[in-house]
C-alpha positions as a Python dict, from the first residue, in 0.01 Angstrom:
ca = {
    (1, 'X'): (0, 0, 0),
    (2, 'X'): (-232, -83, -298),
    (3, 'X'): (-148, -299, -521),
    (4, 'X'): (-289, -304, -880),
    (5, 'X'): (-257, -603, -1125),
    (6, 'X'): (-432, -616, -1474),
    (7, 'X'): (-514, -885, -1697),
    (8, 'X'): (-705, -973, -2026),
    (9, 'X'): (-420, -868, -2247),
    (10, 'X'): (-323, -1056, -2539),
    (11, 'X'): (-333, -1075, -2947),
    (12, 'X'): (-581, -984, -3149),
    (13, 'X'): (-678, -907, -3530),
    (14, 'X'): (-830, -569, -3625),
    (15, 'X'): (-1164, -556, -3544),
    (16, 'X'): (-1169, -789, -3275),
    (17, 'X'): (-1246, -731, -2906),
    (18, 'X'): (-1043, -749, -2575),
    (19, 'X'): (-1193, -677, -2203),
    (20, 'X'): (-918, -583, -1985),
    (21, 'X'): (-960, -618, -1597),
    (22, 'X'): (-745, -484, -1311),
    (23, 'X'): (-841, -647, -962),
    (24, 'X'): (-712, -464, -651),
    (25, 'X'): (-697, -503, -247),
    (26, 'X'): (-928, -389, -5),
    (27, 'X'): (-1202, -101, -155),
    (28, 'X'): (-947, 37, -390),
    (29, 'X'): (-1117, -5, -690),
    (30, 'X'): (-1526, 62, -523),
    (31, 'X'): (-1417, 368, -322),
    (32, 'X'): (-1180, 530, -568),
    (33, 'X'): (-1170, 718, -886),
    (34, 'X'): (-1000, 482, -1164),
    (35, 'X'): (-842, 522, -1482),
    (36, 'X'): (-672, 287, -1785),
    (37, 'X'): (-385, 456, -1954),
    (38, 'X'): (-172, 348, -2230),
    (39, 'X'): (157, 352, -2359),
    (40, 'X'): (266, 225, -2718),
    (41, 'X'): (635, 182, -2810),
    (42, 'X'): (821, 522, -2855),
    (43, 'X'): (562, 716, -2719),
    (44, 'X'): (414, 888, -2443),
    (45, 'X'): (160, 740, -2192),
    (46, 'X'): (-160, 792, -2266),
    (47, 'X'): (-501, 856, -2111),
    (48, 'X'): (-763, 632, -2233),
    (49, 'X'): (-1070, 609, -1976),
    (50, 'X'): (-1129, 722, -1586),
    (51, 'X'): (-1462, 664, -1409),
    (52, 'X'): (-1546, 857, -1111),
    (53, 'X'): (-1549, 722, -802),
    (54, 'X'): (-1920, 630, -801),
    (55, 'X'): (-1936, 535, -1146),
    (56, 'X'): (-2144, 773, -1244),
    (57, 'X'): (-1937, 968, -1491),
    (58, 'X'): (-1717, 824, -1724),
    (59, 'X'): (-1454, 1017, -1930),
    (60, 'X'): (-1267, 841, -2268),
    (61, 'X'): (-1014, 1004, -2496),
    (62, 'X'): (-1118, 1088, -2842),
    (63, 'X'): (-971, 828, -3036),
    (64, 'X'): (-1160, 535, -2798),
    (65, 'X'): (-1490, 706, -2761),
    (66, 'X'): (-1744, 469, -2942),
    (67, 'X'): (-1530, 193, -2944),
    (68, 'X'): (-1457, 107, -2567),
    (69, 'X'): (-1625, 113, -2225),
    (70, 'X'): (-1482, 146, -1862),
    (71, 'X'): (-1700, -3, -1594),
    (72, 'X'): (-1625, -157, -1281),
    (73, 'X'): (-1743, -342, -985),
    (74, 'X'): (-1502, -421, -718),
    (75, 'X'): (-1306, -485, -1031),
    (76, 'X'): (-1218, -227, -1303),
    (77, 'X'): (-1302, -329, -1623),
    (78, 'X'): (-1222, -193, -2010),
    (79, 'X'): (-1435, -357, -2275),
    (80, 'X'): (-1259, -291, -2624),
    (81, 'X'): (-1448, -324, -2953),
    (82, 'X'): (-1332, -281, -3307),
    (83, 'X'): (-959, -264, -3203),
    (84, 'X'): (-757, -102, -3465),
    (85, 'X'): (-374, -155, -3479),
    (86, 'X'): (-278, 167, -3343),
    (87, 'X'): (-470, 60, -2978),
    (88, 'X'): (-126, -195, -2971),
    (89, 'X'): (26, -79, -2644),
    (90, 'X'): (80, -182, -2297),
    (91, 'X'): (-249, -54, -2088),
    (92, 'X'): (-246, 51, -1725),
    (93, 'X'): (-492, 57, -1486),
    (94, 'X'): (-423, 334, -1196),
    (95, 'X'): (-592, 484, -876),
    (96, 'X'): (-646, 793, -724),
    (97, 'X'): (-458, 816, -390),
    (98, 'X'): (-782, 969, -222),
    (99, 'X'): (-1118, 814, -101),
    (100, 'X'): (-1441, 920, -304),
    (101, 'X'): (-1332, 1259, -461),
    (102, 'X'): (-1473, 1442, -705),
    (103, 'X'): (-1308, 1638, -933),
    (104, 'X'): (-1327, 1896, -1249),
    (105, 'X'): (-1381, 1699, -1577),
    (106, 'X'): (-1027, 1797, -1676),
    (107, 'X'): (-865, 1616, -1366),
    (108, 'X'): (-919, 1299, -1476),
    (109, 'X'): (-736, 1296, -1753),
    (110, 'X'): (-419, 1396, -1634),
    (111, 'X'): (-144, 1154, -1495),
    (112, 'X'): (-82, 1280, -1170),
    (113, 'X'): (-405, 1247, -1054),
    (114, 'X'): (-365, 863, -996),
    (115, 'X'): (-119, 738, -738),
    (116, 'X'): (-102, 392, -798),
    (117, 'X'): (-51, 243, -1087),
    (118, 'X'): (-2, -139, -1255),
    (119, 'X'): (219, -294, -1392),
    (120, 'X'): (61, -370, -1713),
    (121, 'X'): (-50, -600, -1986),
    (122, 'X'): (0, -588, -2359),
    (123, 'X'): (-257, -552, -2566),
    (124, 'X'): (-143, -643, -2962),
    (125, 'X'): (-410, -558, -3269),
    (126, 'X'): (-249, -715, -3578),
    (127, 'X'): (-415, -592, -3909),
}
């Protein structure tokens, strides 16, 4: 079973910066594609950023591009930069259930790709 577990949430004012990590077991994070999705109170979750297995290729939803950066290691990693209030939610970090797939672009942003999932940390951008 993998187990996910983020960290780096907390409070911040508008304009400020967060980095966001989610360690895992074994070569989860190294052998796997990875994403961070979002959710913020009375709405839907949310893709944010996925980074193909390799690392090569990173994908970011509109409203991020510019701003933040997924990287990882043998941790995942999402460096956020001029946070704006409406990037308050609770962030996830998931997995792909398969070993060094690639995919069509459009795969990677949708939910079901990822098997495993966190159990998230709260991110709060006060303006």
């Amino acid at each position: 079973q993998v187990q996910l577990v983020e960290s780096g949430g907390g409070l911040v004012q508008a304009g400020g910066s967060l980095r966001l990590s989610c360690s895992a077991s074994g070569r989860t994070v190294s052998d796997r594609v990875m994403a961070w999705f979002r959710r913020a109170p009375g709405n839907e979750r949310e893709f944010v950023a996925a980074l193909s297995w390799g690392g090569e290729y990173a994908y970011y939803a509109e409203s991020v591009k510019g701003r933040f950066t997924i990287s990882k290691d043998n941790t995942l990693y999402l460096q956020m930069n001029s946070l704006k209030p409406e990037d308050t939610a609770v962030y996830y970090c998931a997995a792909d259930r398969s070993l060094r797939r690639t995919y069509i672009e459009s795969r990677y942003y949708y939910h079901g790709l990822y098997s495993y999932w966190g159990q998230g940390t709260q991110v709060t951008v006060s303006s």
